[in-house]
PDB file of C-alpha atoms in Angstrom:
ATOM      1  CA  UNK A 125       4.566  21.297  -3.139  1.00 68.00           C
ATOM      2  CA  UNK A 126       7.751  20.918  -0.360  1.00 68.00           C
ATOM      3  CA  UNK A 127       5.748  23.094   1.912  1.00 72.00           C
ATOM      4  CA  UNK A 128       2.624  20.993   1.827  1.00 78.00           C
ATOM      5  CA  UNK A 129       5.340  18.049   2.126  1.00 76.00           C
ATOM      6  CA  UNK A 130       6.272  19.628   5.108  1.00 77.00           C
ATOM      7  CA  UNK A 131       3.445  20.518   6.760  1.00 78.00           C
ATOM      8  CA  UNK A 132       1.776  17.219   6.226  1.00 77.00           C
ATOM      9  CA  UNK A 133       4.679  15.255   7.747  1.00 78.00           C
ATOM     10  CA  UNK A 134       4.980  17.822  10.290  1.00 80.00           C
ATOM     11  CA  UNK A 135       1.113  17.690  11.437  1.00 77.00           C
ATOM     12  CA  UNK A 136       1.384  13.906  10.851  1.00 76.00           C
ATOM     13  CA  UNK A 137       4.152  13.293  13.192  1.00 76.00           C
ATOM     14  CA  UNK A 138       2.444  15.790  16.114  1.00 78.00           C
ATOM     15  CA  UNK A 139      -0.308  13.542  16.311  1.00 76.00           C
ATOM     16  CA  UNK A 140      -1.033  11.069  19.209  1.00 76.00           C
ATOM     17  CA  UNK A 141      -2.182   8.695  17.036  1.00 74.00           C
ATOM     18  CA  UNK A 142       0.588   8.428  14.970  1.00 75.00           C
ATOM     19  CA  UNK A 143       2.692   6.810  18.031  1.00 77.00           C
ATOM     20  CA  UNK A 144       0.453   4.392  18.502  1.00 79.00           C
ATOM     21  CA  UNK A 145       1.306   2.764  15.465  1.00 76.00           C
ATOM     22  CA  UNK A 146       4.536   2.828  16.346  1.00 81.00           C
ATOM     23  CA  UNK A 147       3.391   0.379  19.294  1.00 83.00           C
ATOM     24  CA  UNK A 148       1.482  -1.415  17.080  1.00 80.00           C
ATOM     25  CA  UNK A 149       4.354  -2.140  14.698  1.00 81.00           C
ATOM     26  CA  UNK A 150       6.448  -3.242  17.326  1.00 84.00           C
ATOM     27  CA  UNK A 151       3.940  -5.464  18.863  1.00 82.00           C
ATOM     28  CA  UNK A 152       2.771  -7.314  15.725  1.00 79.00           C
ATOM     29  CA  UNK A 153       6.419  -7.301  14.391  1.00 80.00           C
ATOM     30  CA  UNK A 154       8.073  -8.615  17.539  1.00 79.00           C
ATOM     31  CA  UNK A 155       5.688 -11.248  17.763  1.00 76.00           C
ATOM     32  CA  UNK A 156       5.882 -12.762  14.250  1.00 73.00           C
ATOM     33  CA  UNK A 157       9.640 -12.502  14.833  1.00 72.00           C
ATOM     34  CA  UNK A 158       9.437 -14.258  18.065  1.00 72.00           C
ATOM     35  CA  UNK A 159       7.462 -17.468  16.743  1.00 67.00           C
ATOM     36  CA  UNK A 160      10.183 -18.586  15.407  1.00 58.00           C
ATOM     37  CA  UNK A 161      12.582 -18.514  18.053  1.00 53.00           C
ATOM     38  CA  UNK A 162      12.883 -22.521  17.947  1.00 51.00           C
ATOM     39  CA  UNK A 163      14.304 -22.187  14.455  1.00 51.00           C
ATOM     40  CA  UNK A 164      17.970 -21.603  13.734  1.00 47.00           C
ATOM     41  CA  UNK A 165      17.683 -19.043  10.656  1.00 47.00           C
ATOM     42  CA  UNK A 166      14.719 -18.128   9.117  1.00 48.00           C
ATOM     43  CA  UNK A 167      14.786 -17.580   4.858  1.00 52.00           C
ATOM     44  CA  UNK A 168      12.392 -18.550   2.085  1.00 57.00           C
ATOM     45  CA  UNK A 169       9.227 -18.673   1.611  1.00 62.00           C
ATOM     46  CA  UNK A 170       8.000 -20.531   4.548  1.00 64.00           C
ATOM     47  CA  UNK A 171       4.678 -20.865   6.729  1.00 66.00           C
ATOM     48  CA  UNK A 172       5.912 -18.204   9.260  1.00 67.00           C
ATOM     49  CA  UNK A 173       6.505 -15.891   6.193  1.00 69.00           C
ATOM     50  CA  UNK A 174       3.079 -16.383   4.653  1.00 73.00           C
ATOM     51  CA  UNK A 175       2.022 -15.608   8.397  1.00 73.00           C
ATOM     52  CA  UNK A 176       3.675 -12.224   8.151  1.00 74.00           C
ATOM     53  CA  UNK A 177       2.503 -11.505   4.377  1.00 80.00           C
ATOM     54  CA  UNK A 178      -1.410 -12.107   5.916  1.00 82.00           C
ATOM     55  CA  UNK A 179      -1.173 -10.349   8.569  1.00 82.00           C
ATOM     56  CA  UNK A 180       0.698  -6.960   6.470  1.00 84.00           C
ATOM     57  CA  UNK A 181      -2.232  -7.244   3.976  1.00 88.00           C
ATOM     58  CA  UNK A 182      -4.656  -7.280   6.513  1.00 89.00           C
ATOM     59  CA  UNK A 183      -3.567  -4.461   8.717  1.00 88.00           C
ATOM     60  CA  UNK A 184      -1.581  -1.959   6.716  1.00 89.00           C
ATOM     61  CA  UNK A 185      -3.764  -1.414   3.431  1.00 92.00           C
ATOM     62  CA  UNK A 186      -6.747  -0.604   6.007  1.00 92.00           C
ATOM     63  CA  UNK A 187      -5.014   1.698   7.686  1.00 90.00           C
ATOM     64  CA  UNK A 188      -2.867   3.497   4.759  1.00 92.00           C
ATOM     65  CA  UNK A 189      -6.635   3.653   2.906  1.00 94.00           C
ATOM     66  CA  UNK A 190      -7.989   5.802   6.177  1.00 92.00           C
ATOM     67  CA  UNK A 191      -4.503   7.856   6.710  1.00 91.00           C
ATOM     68  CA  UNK A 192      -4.880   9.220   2.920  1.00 90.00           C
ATOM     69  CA  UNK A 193      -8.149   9.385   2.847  1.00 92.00           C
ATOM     70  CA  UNK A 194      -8.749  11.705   6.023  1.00 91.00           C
ATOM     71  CA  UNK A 195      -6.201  13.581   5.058  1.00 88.00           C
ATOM     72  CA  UNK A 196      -7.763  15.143   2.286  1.00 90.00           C
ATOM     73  CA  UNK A 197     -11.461  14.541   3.499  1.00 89.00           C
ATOM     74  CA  UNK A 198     -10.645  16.482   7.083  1.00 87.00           C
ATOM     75  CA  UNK A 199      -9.918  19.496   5.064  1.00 85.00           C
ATOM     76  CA  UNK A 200     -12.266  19.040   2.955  1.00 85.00           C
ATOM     77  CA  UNK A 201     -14.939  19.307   5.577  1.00 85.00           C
ATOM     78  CA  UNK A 202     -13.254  21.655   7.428  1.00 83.00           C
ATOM     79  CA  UNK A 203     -13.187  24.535   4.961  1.00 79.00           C
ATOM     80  CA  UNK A 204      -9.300  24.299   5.399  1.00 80.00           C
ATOM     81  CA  UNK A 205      -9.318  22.915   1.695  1.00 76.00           C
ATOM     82  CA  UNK A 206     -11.402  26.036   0.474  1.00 80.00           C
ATOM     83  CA  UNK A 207      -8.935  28.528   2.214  1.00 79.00           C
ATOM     84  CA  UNK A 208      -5.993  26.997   0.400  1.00 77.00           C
ATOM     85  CA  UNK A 209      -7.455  27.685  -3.005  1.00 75.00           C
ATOM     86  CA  UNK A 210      -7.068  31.341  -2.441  1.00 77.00           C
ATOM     87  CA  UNK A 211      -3.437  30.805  -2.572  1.00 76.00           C
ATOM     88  CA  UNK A 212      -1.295  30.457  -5.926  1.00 77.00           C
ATOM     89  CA  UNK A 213      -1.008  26.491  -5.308  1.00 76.00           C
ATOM     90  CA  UNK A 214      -1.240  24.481  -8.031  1.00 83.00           C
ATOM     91  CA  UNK A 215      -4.032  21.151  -7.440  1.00 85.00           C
ATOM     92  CA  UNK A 216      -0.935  19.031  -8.781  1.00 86.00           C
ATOM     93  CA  UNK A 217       1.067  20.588  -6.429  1.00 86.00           C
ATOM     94  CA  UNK A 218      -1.338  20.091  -3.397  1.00 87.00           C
ATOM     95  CA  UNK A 219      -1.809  16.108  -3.959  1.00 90.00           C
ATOM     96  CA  UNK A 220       2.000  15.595  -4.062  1.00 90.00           C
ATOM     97  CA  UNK A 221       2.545  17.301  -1.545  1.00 89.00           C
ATOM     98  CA  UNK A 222      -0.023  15.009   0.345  1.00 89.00           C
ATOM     99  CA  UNK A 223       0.877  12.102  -0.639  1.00 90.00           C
ATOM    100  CA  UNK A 224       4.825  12.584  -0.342  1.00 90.00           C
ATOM    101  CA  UNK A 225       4.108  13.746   3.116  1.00 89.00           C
ATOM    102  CA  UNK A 226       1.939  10.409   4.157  1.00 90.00           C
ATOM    103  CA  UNK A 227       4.501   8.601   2.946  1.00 91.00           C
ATOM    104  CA  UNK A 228       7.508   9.781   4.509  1.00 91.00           C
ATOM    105  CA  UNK A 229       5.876   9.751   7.478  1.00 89.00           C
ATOM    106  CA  UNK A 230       4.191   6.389   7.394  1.00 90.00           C
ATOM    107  CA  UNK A 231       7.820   4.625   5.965  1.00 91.00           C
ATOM    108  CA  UNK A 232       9.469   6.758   8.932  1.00 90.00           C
ATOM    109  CA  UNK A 233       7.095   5.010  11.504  1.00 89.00           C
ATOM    110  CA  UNK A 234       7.122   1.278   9.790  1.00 89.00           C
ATOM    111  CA  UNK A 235      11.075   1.481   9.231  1.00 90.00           C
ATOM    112  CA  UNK A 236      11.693   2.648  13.060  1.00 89.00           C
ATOM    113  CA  UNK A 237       9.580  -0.069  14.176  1.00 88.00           C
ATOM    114  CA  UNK A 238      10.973  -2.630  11.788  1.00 87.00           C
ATOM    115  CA  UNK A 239      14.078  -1.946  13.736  1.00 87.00           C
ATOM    116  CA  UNK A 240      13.321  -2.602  16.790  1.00 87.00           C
ATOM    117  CA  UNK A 241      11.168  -5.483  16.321  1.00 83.00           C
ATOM    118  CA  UNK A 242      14.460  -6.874  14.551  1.00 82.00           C
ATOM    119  CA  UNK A 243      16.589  -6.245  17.193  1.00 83.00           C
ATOM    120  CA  UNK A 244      14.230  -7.840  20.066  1.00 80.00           C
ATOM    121  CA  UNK A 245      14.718 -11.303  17.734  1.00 75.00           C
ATOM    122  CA  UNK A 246      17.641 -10.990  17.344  1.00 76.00           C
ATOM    123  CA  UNK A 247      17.924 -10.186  21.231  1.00 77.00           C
ATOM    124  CA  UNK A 248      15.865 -13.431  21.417  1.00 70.00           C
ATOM    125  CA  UNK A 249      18.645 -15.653  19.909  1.00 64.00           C
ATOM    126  CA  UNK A 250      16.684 -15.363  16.308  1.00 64.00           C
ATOM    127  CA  UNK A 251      18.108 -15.644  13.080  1.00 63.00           C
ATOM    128  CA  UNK A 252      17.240 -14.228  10.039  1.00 67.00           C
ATOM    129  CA  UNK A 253      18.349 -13.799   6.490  1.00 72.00           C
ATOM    130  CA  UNK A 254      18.970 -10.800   4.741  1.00 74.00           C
ATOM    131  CA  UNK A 255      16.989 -11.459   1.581  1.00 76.00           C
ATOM    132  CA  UNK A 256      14.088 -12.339   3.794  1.00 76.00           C
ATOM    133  CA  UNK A 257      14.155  -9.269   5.724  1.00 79.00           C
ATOM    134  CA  UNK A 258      14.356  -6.543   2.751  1.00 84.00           C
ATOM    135  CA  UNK A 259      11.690  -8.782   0.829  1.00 82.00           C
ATOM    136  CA  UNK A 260       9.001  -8.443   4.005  1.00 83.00           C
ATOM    137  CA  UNK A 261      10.315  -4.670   4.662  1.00 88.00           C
ATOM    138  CA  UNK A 262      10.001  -3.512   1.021  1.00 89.00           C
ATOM    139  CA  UNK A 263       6.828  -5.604   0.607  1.00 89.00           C
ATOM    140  CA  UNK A 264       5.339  -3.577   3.462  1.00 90.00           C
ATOM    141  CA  UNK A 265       6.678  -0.765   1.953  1.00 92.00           C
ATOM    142  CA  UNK A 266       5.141  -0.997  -1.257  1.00 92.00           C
ATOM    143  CA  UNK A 267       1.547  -1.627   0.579  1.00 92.00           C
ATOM    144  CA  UNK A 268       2.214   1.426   2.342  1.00 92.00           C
ATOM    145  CA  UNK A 269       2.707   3.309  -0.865  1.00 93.00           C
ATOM    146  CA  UNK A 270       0.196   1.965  -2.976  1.00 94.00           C
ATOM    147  CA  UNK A 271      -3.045   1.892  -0.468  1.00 94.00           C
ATOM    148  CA  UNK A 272      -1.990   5.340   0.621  1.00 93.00           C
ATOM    149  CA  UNK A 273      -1.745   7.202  -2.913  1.00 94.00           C
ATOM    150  CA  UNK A 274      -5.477   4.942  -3.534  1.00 94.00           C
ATOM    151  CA  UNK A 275      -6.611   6.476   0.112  1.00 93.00           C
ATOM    152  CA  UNK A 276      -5.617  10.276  -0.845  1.00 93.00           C
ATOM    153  CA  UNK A 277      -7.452   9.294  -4.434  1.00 93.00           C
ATOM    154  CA  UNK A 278     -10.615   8.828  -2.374  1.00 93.00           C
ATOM    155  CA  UNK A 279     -10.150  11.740  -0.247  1.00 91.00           C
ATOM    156  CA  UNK A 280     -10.185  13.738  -3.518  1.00 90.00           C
ATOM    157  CA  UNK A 281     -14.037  12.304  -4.140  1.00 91.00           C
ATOM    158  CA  UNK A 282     -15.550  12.674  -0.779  1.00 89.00           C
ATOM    159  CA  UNK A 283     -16.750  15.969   1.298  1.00 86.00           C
ATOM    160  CA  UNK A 284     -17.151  14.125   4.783  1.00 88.00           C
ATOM    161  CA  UNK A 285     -14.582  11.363   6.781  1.00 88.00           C
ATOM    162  CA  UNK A 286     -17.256   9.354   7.207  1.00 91.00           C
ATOM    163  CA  UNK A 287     -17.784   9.192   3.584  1.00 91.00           C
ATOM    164  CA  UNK A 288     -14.124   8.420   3.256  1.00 92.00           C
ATOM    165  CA  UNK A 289     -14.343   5.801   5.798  1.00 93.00           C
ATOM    166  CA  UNK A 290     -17.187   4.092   4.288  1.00 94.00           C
ATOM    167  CA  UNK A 291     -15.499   4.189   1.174  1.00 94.00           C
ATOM    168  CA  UNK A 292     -12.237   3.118   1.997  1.00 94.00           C
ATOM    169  CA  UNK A 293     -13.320   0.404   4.078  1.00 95.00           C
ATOM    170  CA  UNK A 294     -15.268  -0.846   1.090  1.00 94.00           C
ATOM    171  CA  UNK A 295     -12.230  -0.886  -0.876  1.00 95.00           C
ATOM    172  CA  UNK A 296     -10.153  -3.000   1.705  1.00 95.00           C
ATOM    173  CA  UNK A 297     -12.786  -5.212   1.974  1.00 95.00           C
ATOM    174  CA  UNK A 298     -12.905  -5.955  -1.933  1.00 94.00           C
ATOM    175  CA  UNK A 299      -9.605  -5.901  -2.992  1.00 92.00           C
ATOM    176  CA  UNK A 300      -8.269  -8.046   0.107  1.00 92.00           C
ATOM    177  CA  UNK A 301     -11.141 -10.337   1.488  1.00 90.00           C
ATOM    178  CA  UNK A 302     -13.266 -11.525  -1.165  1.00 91.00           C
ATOM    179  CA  UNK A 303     -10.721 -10.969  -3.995  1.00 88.00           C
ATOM    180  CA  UNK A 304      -9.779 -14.385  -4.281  1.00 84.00           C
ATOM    181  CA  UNK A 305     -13.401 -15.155  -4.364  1.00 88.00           C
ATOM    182  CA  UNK A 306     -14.613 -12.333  -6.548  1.00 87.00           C
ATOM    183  CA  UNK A 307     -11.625 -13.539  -9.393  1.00 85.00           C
ATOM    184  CA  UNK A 308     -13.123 -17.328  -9.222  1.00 83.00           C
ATOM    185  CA  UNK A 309     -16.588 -15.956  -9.497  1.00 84.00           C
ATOM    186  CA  UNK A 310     -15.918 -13.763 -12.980  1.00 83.00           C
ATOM    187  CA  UNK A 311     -13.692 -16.731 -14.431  1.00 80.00           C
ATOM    188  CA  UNK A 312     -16.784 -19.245 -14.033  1.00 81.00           C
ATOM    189  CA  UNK A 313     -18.280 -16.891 -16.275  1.00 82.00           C
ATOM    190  CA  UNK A 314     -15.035 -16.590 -19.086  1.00 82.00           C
ATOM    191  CA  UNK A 315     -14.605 -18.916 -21.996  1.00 83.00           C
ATOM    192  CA  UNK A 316     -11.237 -21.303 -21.038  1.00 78.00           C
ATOM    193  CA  UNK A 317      -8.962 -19.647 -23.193  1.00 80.00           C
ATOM    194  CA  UNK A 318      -9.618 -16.198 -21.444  1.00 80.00           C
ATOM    195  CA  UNK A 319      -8.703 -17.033 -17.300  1.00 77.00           C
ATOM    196  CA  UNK A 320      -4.829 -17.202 -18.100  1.00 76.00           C
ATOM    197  CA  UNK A 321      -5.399 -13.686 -19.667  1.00 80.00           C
ATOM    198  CA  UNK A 322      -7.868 -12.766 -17.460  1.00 84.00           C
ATOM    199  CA  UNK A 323      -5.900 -13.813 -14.115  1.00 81.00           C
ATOM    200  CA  UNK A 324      -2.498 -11.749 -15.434  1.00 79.00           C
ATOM    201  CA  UNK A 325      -4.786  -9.243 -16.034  1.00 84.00           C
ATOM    202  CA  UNK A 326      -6.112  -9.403 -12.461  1.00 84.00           C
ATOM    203  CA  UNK A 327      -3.004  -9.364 -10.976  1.00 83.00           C
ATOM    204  CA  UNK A 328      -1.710  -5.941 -12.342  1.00 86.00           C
ATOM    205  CA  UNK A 329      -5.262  -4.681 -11.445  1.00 89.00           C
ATOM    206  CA  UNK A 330      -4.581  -5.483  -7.596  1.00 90.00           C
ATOM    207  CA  UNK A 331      -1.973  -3.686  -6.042  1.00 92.00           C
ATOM    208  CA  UNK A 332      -2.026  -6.217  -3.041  1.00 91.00           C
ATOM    209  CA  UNK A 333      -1.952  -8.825  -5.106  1.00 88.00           C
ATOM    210  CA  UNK A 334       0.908  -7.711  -7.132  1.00 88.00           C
ATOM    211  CA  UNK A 335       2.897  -6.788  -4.241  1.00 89.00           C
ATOM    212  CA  UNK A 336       2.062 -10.728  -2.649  1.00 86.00           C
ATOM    213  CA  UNK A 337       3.194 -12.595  -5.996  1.00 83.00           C
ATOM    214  CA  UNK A 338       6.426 -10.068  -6.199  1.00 83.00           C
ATOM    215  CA  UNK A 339       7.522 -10.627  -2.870  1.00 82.00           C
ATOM    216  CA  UNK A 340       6.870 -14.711  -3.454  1.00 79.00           C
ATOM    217  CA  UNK A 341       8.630 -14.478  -6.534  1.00 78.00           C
ATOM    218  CA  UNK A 342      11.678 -12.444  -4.781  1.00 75.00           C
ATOM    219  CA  UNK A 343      11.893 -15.856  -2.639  1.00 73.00           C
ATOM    220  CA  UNK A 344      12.157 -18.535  -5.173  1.00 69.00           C
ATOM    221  CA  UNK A 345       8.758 -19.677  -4.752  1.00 64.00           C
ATOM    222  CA  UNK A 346       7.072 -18.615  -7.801  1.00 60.00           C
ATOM    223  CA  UNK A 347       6.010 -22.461  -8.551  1.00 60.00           C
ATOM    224  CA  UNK A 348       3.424 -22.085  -5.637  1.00 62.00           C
ATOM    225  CA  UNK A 349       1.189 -19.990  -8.349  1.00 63.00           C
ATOM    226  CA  UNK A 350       0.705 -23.050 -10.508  1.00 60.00           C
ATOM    227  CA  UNK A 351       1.093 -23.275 -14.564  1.00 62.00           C
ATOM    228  CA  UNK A 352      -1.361 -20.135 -15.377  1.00 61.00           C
ATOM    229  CA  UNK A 353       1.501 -18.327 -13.738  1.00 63.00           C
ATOM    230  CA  UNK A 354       4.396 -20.414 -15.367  1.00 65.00           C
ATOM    231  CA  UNK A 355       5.688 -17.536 -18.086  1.00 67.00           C
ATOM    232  CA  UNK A 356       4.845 -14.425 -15.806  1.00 69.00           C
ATOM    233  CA  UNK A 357       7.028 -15.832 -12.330  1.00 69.00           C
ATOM    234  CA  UNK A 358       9.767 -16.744 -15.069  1.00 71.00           C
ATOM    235  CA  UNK A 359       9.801 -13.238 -16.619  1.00 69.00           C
ATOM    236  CA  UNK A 360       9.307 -11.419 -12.982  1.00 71.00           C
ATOM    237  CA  UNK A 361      12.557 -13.958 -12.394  1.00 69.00           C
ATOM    238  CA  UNK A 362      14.722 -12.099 -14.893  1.00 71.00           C
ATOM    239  CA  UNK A 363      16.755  -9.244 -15.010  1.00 70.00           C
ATOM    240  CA  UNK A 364      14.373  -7.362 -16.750  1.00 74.00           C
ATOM    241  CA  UNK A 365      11.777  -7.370 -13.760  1.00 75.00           C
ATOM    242  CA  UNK A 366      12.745  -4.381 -12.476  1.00 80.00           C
ATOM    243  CA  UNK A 367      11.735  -2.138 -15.272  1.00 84.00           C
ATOM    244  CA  UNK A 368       8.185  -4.026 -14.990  1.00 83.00           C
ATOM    245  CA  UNK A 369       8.554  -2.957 -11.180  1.00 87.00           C
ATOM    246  CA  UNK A 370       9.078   0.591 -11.996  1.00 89.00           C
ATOM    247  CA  UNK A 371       6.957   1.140 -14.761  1.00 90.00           C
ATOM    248  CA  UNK A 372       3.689   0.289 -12.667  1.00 90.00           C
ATOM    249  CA  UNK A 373       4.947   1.836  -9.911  1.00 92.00           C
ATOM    250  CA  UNK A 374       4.934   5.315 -12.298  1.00 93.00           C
ATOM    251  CA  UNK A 375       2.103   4.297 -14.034  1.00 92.00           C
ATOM    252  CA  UNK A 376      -0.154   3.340 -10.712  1.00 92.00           C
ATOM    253  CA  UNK A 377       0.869   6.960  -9.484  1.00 92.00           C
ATOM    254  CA  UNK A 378       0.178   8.687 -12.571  1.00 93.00           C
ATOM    255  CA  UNK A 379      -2.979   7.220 -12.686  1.00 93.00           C
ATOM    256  CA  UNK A 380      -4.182   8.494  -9.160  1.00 92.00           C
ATOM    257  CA  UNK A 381      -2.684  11.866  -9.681  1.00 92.00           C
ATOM    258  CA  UNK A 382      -4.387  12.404 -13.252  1.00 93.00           C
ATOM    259  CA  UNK A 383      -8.283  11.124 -11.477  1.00 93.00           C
ATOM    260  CA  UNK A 384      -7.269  13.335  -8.304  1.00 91.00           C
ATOM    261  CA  UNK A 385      -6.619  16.344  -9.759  1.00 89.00           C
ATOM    262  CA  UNK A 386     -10.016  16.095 -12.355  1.00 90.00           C
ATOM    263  CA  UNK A 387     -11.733  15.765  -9.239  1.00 89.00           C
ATOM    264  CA  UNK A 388     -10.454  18.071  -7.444  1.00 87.00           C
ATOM    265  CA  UNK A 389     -10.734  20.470 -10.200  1.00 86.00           C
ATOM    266  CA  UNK A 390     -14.441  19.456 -10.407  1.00 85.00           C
ATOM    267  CA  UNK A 391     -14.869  20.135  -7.099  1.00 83.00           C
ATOM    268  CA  UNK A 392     -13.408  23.612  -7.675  1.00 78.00           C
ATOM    269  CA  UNK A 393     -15.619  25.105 -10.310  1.00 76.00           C
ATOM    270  CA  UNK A 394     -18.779  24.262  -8.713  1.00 69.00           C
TER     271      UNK A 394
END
């Protein structure tokens, strides 16, 4: 597993491309960062921060869902996949290894830039709040981590990239654009009783979405979700939040390593 770690942070960090996120980061970041220049400190839940939270949920779960999917896809198609089987290398072993790998690298990239997009507002005569800064870094994070491990899941399904990209783009597209619009459509449908259900439901079923209401949450501004929401934001308010944090991290990763390696092992007996 640490040498497929390795190599797949390794080949990751060789490539051209992966720089030019890097300039991407800094660009997007520093810009956000700069719009508020005319305000003294910036904390809360506040226009510029639902700018931000847009703008990460447009850009990053695209790209994570390509990264992890073209990982596995590319040598898939490549026969590089086939030549690794010959080795004693477990599949559990081989996915890890993946996905640890994409991440490092991707957090390595987004944490760098997150620095010095920070620095050029700060440069700038910015000011910003601790609590806000570690609540839109760890948000990002946790897109990063979620839409990559889904990404690598659908690398595990394909045999071409452009299978992978079709796929994966059809999964951005659903689970961020017409989400919101998909959820009101099946709740037209529901008796009353069942949205309340339905829409917690919904919201452990959507990473992004998850992610969005923690981060709102983690800046006292939980009431924005209305009374549907009223019991969850008080119980993601408590103490006892983090467990619920932890557990579906676990669980979301379990998931996509249990359905990667059956179809991976599929693929392998054919």
């Amino acid at each position: 597993m640490w040498n497929i770690w390795r190599s797949e942070l390794s080949t990751t960090v060789r490539q051209r491309s992966y720089y030019s996120f890097l300039i991407l980061w800094v660009a997007v970041l520093s810009l956000l960062f700069l719009l508020q220049s005319s305000a003294p400190s910036l904390t809360g839940y506040t226009n510029m921060t639902g700018t931000v939270v847009n703008v990460a949920l447009y850009i990053v779960p695209l790209f994570m869902l390509i990264i992890g999917s073209f990982s596995i896809a590319n040598e898939i198609e490549n026969g590089q996949w086939r030549l690794l089987n010959t080795y004693p290398l477990s599949t559990l072993s081989y996915i890890t290894g993946k996905i640890g790998g994409q991440i490092t690298a991707q957090v390595i990239v987004f944490t760098f830039s997150f620095g010095i997009s920070l620095a050029i507002g700060l440069v700038s005569g910015n000011g910003f709040h601790e609590e806000w800064l570690l609540s839109i870094y760890f948000f990002t994070v946790s897109l990063i981590f979620f839409f990559l491990i889904i990404g690598v899941t659908v690398g595990c399904i394909v045999s071409t990239r452009w299978q992978a990209l079709s796929i994966s783009v059809s999964i951005w597209f659903f689970l961020i654009m017409i989400w919101p619009t998909a959820l009101i459509g099946v709740l037209g449908f529901v008796p009353y009783t069942w949205i309340a259900p339905l829409m917690k439901f919904a919201l452990f079923a959507n990473p992004a979405e998850f992610t969005r209401v923690t981060l709102v949450v983690s800046l006292d501004a939980g009431s924005v979700f209305g009374q549907s929401y009223d019991s969850l934001v008080t119980f993601l308010e408590s103490p006892f939040s983090f467990v619920v944090y932890i557990f579906y991290f676990l669980g979301f990763l379990i998931i996509a390593l249990l359905f990667s390696m059956l179809m991976l092992e599929r693929r392998k007996r054919r």
